[in-house]
PDB file of C-alpha atoms in Angstrom:
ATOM      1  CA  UNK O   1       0.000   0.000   0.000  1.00  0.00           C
ATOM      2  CA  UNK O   2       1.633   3.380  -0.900  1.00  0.00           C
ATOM      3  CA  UNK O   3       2.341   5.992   1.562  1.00  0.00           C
ATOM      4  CA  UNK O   4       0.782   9.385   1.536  1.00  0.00           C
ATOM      5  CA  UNK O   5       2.075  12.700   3.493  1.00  0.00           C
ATOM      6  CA  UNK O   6      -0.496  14.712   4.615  1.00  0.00           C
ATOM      7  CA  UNK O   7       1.556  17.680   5.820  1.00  0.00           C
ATOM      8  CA  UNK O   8       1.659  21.184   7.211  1.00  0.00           C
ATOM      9  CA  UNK O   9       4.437  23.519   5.862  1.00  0.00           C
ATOM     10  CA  UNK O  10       5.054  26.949   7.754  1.00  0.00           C
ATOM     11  CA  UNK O  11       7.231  29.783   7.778  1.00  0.00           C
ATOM     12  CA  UNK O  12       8.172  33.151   6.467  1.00  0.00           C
ATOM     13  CA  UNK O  13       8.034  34.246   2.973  1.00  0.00           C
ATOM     14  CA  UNK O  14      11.268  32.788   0.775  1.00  0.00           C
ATOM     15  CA  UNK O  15      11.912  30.142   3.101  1.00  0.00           C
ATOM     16  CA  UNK O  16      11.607  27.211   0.570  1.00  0.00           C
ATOM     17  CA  UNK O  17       7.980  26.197   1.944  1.00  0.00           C
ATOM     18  CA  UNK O  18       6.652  26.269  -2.182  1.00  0.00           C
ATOM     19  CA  UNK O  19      10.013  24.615  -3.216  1.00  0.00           C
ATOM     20  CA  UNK O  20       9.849  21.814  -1.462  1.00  0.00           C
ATOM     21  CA  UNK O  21       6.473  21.191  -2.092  1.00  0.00           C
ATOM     22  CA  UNK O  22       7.173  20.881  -5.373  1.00  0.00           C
ATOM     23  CA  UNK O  23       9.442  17.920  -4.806  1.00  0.00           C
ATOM     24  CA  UNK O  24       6.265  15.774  -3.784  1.00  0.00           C
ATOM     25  CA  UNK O  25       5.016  13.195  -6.462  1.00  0.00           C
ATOM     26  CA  UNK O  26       4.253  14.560  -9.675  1.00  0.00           C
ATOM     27  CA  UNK O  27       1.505  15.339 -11.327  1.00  0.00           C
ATOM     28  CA  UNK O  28       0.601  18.089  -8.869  1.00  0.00           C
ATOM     29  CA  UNK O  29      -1.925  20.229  -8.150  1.00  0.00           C
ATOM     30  CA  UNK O  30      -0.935  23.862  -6.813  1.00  0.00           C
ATOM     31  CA  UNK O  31      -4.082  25.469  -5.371  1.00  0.00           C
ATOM     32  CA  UNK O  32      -2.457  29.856  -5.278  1.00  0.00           C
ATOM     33  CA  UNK O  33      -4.734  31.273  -2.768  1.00  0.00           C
ATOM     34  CA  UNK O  34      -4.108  34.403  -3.594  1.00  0.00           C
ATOM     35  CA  UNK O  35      -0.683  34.372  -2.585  1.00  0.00           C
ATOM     36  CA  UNK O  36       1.428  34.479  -6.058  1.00  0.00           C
ATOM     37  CA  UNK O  37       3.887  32.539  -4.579  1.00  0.00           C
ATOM     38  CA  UNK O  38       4.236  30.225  -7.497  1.00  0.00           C
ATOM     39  CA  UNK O  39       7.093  31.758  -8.961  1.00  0.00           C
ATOM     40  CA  UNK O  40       9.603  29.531  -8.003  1.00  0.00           C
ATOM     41  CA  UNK O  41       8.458  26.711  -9.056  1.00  0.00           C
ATOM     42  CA  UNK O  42       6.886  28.639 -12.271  1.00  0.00           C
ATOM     43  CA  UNK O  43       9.218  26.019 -14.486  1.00  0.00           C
ATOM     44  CA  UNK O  44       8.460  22.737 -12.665  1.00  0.00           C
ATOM     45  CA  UNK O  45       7.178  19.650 -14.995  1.00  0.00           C
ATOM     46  CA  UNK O  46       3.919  18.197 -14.120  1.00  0.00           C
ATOM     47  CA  UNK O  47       2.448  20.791 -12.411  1.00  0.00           C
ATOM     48  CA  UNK O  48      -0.590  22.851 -12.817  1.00  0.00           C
ATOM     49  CA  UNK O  49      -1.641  25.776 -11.229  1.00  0.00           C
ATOM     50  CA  UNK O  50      -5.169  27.243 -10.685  1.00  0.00           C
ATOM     51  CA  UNK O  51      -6.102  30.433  -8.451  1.00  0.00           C
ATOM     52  CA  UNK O  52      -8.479  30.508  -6.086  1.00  0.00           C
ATOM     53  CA  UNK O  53     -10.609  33.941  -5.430  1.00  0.00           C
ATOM     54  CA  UNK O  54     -13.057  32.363  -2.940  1.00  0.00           C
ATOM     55  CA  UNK O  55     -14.416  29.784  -1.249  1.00  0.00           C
ATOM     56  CA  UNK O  56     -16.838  27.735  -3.314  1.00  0.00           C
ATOM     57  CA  UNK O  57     -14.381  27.824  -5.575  1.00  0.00           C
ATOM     58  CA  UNK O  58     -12.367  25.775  -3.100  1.00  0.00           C
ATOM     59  CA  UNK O  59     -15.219  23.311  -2.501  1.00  0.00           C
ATOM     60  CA  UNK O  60     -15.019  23.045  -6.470  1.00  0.00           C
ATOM     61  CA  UNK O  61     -12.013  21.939  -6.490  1.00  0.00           C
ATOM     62  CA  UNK O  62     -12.247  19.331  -3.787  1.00  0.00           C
ATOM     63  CA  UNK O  63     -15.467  17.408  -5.362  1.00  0.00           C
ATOM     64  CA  UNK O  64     -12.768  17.314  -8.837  1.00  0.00           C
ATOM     65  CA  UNK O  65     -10.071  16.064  -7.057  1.00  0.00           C
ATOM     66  CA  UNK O  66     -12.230  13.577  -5.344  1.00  0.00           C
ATOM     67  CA  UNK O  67     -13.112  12.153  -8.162  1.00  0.00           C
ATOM     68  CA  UNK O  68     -10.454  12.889 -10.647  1.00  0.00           C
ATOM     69  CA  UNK O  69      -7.258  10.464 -10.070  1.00  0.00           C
ATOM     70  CA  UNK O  70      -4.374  12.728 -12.427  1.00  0.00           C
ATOM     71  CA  UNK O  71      -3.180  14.058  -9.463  1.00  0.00           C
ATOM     72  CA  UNK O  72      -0.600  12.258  -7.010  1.00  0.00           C
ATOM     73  CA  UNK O  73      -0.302  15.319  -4.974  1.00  0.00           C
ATOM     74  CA  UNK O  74      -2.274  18.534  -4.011  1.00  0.00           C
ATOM     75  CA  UNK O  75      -0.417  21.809  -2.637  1.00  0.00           C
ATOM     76  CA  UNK O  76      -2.754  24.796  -0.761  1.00  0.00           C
ATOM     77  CA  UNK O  77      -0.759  27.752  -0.789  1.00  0.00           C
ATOM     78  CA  UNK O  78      -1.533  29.476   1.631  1.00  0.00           C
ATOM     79  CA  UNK O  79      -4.155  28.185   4.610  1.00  0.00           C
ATOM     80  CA  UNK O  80      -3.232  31.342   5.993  1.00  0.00           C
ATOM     81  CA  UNK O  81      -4.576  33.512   2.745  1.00  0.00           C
ATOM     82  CA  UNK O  82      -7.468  30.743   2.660  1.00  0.00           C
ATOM     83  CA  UNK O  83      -8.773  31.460   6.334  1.00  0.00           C
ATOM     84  CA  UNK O  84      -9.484  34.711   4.965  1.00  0.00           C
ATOM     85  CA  UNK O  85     -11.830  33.547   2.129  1.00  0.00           C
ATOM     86  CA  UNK O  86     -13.835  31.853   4.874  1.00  0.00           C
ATOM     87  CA  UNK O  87     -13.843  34.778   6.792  1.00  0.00           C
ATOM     88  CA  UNK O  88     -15.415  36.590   3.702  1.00  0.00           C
ATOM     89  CA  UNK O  89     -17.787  33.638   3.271  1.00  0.00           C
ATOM     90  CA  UNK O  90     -19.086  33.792   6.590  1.00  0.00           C
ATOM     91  CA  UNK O  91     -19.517  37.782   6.102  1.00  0.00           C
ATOM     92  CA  UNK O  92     -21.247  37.721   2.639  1.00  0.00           C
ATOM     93  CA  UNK O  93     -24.732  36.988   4.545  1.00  0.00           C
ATOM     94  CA  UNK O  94     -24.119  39.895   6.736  1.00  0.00           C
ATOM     95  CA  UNK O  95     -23.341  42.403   4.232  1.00  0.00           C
ATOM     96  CA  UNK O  96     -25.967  42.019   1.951  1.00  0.00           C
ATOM     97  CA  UNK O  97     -28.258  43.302   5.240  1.00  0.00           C
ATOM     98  CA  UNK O  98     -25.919  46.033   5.816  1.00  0.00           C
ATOM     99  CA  UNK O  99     -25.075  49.454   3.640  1.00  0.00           C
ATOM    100  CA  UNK O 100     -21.947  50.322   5.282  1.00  0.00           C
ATOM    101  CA  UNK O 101     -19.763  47.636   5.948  1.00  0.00           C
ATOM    102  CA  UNK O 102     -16.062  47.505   7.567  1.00  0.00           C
ATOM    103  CA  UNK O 103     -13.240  46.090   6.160  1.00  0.00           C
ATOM    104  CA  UNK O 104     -13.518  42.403   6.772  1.00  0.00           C
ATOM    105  CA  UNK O 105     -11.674  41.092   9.891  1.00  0.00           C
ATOM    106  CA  UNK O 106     -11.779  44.161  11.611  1.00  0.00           C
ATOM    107  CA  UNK O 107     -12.400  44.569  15.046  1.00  0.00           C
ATOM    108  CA  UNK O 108     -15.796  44.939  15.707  1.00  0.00           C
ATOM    109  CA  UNK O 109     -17.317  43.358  12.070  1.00  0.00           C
ATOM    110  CA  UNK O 110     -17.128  39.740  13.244  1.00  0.00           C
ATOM    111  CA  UNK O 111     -19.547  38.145  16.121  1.00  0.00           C
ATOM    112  CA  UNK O 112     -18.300  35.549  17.696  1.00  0.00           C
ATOM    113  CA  UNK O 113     -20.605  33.200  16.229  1.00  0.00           C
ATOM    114  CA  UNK O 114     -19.340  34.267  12.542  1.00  0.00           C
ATOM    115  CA  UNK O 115     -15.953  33.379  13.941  1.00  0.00           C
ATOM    116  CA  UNK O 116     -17.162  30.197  15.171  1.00  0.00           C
ATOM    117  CA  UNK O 117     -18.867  29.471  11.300  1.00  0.00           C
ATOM    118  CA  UNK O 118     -15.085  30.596  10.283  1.00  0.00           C
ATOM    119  CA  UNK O 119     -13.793  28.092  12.061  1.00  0.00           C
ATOM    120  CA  UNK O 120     -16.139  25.607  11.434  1.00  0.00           C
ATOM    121  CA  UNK O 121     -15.180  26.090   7.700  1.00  0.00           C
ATOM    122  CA  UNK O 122     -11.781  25.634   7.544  1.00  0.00           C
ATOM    123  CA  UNK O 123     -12.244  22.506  10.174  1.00  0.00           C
ATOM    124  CA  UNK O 124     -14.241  20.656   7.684  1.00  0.00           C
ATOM    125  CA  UNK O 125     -12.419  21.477   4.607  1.00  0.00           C
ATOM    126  CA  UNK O 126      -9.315  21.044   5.313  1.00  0.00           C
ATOM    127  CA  UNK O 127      -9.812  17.678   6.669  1.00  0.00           C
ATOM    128  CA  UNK O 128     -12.209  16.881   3.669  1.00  0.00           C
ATOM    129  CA  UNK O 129      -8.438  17.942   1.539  1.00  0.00           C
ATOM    130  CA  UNK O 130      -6.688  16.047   3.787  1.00  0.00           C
ATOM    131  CA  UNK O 131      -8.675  12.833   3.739  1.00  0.00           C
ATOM    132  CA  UNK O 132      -8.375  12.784  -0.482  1.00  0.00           C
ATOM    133  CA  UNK O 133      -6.641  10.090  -1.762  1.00  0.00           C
ATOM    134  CA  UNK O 134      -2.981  11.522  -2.839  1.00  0.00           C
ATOM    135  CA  UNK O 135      -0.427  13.520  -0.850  1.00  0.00           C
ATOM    136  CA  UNK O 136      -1.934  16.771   0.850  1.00  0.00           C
ATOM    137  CA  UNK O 137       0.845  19.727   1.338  1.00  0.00           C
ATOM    138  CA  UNK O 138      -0.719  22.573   3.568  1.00  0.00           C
ATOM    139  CA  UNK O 139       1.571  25.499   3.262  1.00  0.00           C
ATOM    140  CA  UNK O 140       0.953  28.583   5.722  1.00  0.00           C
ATOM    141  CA  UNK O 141       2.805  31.502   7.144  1.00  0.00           C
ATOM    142  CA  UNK O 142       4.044  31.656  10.149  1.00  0.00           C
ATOM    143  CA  UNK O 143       2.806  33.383  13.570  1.00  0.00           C
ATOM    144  CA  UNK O 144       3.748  33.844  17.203  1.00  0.00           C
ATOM    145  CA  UNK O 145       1.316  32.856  19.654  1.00  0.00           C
ATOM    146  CA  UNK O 146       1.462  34.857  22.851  1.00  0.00           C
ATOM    147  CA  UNK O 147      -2.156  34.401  24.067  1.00  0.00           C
ATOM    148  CA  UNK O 148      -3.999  31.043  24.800  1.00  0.00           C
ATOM    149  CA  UNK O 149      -7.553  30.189  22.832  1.00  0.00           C
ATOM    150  CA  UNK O 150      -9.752  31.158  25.960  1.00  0.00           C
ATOM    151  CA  UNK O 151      -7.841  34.975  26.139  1.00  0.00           C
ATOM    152  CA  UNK O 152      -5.194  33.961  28.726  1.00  0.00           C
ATOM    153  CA  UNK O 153      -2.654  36.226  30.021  1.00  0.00           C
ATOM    154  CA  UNK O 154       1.616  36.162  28.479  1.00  0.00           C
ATOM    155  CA  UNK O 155       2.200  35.137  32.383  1.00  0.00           C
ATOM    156  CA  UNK O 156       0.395  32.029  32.404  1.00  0.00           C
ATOM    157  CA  UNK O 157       2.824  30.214  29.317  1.00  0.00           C
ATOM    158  CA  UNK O 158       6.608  28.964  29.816  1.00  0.00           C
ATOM    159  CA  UNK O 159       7.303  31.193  26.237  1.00  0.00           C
ATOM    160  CA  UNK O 160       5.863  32.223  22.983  1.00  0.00           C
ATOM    161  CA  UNK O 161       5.018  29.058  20.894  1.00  0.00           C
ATOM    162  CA  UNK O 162       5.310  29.642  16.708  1.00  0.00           C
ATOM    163  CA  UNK O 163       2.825  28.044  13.930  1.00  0.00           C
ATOM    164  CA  UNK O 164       1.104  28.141  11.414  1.00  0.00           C
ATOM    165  CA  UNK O 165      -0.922  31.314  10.879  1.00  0.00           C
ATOM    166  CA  UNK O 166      -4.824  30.069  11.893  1.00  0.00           C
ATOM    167  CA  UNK O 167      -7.194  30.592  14.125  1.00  0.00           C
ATOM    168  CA  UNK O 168      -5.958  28.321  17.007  1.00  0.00           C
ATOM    169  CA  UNK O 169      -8.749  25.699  17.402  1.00  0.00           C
ATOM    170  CA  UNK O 170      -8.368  25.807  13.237  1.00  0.00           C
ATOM    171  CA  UNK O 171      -4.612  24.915  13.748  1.00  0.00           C
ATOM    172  CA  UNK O 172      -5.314  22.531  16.947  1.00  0.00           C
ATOM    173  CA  UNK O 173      -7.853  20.361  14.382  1.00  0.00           C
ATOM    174  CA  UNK O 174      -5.172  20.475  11.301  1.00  0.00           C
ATOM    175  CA  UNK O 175      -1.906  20.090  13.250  1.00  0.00           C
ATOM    176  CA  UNK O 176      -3.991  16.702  15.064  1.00  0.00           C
ATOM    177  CA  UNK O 177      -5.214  15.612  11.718  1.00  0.00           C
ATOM    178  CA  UNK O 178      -1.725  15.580   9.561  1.00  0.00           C
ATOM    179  CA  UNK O 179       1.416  13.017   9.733  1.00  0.00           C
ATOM    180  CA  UNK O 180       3.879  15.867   9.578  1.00  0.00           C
ATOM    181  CA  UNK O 181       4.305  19.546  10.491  1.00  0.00           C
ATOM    182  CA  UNK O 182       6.916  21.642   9.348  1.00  0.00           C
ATOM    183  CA  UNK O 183       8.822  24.840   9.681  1.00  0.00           C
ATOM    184  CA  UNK O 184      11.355  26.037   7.026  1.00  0.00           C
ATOM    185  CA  UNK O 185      13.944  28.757   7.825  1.00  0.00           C
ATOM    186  CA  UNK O 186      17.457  29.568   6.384  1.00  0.00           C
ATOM    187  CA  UNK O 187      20.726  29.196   8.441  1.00  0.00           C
ATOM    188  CA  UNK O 188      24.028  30.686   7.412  1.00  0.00           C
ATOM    189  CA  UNK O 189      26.794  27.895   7.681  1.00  0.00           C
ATOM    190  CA  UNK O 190      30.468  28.775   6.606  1.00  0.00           C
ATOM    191  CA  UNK O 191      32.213  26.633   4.303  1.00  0.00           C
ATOM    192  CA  UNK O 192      36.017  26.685   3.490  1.00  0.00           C
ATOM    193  CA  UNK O 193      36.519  27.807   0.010  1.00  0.00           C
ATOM    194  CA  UNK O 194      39.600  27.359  -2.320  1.00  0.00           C
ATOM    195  CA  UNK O 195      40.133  30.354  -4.905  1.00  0.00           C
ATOM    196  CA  UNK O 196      42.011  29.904  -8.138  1.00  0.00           C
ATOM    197  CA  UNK O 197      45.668  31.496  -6.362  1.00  0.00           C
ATOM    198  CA  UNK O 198      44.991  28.396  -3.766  1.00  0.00           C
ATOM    199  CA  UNK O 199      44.401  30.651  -1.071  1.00  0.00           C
ATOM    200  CA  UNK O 200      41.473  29.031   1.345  1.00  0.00           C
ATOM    201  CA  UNK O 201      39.079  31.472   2.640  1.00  0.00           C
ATOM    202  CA  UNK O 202      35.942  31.505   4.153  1.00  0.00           C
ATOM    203  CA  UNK O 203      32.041  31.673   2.411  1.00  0.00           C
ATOM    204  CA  UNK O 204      28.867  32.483   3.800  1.00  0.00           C
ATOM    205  CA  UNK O 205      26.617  30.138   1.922  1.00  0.00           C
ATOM    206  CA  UNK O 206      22.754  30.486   3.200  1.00  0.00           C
ATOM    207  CA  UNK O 207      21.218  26.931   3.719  1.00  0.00           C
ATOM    208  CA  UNK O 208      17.402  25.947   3.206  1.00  0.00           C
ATOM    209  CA  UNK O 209      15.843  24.280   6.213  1.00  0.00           C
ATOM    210  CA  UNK O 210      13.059  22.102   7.233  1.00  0.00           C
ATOM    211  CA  UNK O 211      12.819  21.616  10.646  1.00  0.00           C
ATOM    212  CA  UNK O 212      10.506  18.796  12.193  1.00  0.00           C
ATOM    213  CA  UNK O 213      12.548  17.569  15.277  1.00  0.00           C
ATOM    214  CA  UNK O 214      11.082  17.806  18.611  1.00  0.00           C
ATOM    215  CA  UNK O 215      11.470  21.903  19.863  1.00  0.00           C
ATOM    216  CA  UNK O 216      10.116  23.657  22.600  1.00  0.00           C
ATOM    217  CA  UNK O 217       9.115  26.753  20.704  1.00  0.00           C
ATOM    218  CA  UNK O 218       8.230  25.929  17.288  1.00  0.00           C
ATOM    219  CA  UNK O 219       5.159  23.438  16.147  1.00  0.00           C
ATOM    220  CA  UNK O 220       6.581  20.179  14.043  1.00  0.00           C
ATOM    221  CA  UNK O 221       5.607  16.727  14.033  1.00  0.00           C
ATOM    222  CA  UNK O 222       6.197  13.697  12.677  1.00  0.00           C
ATOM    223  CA  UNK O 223       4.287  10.674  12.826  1.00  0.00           C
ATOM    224  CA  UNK O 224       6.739   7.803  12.713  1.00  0.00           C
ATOM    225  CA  UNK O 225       7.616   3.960  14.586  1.00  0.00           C
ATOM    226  CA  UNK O 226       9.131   4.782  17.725  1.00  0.00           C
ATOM    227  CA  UNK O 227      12.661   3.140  17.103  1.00  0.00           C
ATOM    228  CA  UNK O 228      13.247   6.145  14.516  1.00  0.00           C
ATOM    229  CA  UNK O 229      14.990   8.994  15.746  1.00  0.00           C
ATOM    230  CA  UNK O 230      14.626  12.097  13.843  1.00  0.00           C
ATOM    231  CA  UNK O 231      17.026  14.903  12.669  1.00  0.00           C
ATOM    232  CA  UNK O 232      16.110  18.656  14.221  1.00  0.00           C
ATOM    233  CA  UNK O 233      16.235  19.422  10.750  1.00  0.00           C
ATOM    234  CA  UNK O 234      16.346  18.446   6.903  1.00  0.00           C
ATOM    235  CA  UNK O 235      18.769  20.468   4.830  1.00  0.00           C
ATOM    236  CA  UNK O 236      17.881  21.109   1.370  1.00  0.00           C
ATOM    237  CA  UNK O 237      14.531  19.361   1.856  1.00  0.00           C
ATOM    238  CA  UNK O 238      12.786  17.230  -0.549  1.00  0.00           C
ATOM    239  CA  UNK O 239      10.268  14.530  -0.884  1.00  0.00           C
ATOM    240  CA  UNK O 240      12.303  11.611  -1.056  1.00  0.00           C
ATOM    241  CA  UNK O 241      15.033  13.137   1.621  1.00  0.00           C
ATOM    242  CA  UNK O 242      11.630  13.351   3.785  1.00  0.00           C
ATOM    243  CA  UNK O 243      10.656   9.745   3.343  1.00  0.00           C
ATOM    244  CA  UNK O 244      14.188   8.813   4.221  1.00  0.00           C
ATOM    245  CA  UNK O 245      14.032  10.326   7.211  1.00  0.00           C
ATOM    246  CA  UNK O 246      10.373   8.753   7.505  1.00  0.00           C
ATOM    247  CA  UNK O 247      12.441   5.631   7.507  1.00  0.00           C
ATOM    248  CA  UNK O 248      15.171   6.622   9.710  1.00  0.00           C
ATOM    249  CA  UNK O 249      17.678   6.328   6.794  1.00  0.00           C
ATOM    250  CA  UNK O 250      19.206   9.699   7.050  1.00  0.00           C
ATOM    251  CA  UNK O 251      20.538  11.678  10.061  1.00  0.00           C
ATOM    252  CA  UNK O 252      20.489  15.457   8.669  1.00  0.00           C
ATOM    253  CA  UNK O 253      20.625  18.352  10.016  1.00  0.00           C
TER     254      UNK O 253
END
């Protein structure tokens, strides 16, 4: 029986998070929610690209792929740009009753049972994504979390905790509901160089980063048997470098 990653990829812009995805097996679907993030992988074989503007276009999409077997893998970039399609969604009713209406998301525009249909949303269809039969990549940028859910104070955590950018019971549901979460960043490592006199000098060459390890501060997971030990991070991440790791054959990073 094959193996299928349902993951969550955070982290700032220009981290790698669409690059990687890429890597997964092709064909693959690349769901741009309005980010316009695709521009890296602009060139990649097998892949195909379709924007979405709102939300029942995203429901769309998810009765095609349901059905439609092409596609090995399915990329949503970003959750964090799609949260705000639901949040639209779940205003739509309320503006059609109202002349004047505030920008959407603004304090004071949302009750808290519109949040609570936001949330309801995005808990139902981004498990409906992830329960498709192919690999699901959820990419999102990243946040700092300083407040618990229920509004408690800075005092009452250890230290900030960073993740995904989401609602947190949205994040609690998808983070629960995926086999691995995570976080890309770039490190600057120094490698000894050799120019064309001989002379050996130093070089600041950036390196692309995916960490999933165990951390106290930022969110990663990985679902695995428990006699595998996992690297802090992947260097250079990829699909296959990820299912190595998956099978404790690699010890990077």
């Amino acid at each position: 029986m094959k193996t299928l990653i349902k993951a969550v990829i955070y982290g700032r812009s220009g981290t790698g998070k669409t690059t990687f995805s890429s890597s997964f097996p092709k064909p693959i679907l690349f769901l741009d929610v309005k980010d316009d993030g695709l521009a890296s992988v602009g060139d990649s074989k097998d892949c195909d690209y379709l924007r979405i503007e709102d939300w029942d276009s995203f429901e769309e999409i998810y009765w095609y792929l349901k059905e439609n077997t092409k596609y090995k893998t399915v990329v949503i970039d970003t959750i964090s740009q799609l949260q705000e399609l639901a949040m639209t969604a779940a205003l739509d009713k309320k503006a059609s009753k109202s002349a004047v209406v505030k920008q959407k998301g603004d304090w004071g525009t949302m009750t808290r049972r519109e949040w609570g249909d936001v949330a309801a949303l995005m808990k139902t269809w981004l498990v409906n994504y992830r329960d498709l039969n192919m690999n699901v990549v959820f990419i999102a940028q990243d946040r700092t979390f300083n407040i618990d859910e229920d509004g408690g104070s800075v005092d009452q955590q250890l230290m900030p905790e960073v993740g995904p950018r989401l609602m947190p019971s949205v994040a609690a549901v998808l983070n629960a509901a995926v086999s691995v979460i995570g976080h890309t960043y770039i490190r600057i490592n120094s490698k000894k160089v050799r120019n064309k006199e001989g002379k050996i000098y130093k070089k600041e060459v950036p390196e692309y980063c995916l960490r999933i390890g165990p951390n106290p501060v930022y969110t990663t997971k990985v679902r695995k048997p428990k006699d595998i030990i996992v690297p802090n991070a992947i260097i250079d991440p990829t699909y296959d470098s990820l299912m190595d790791t998956l099978k404790g054959e690699t010890a990077n990073g």
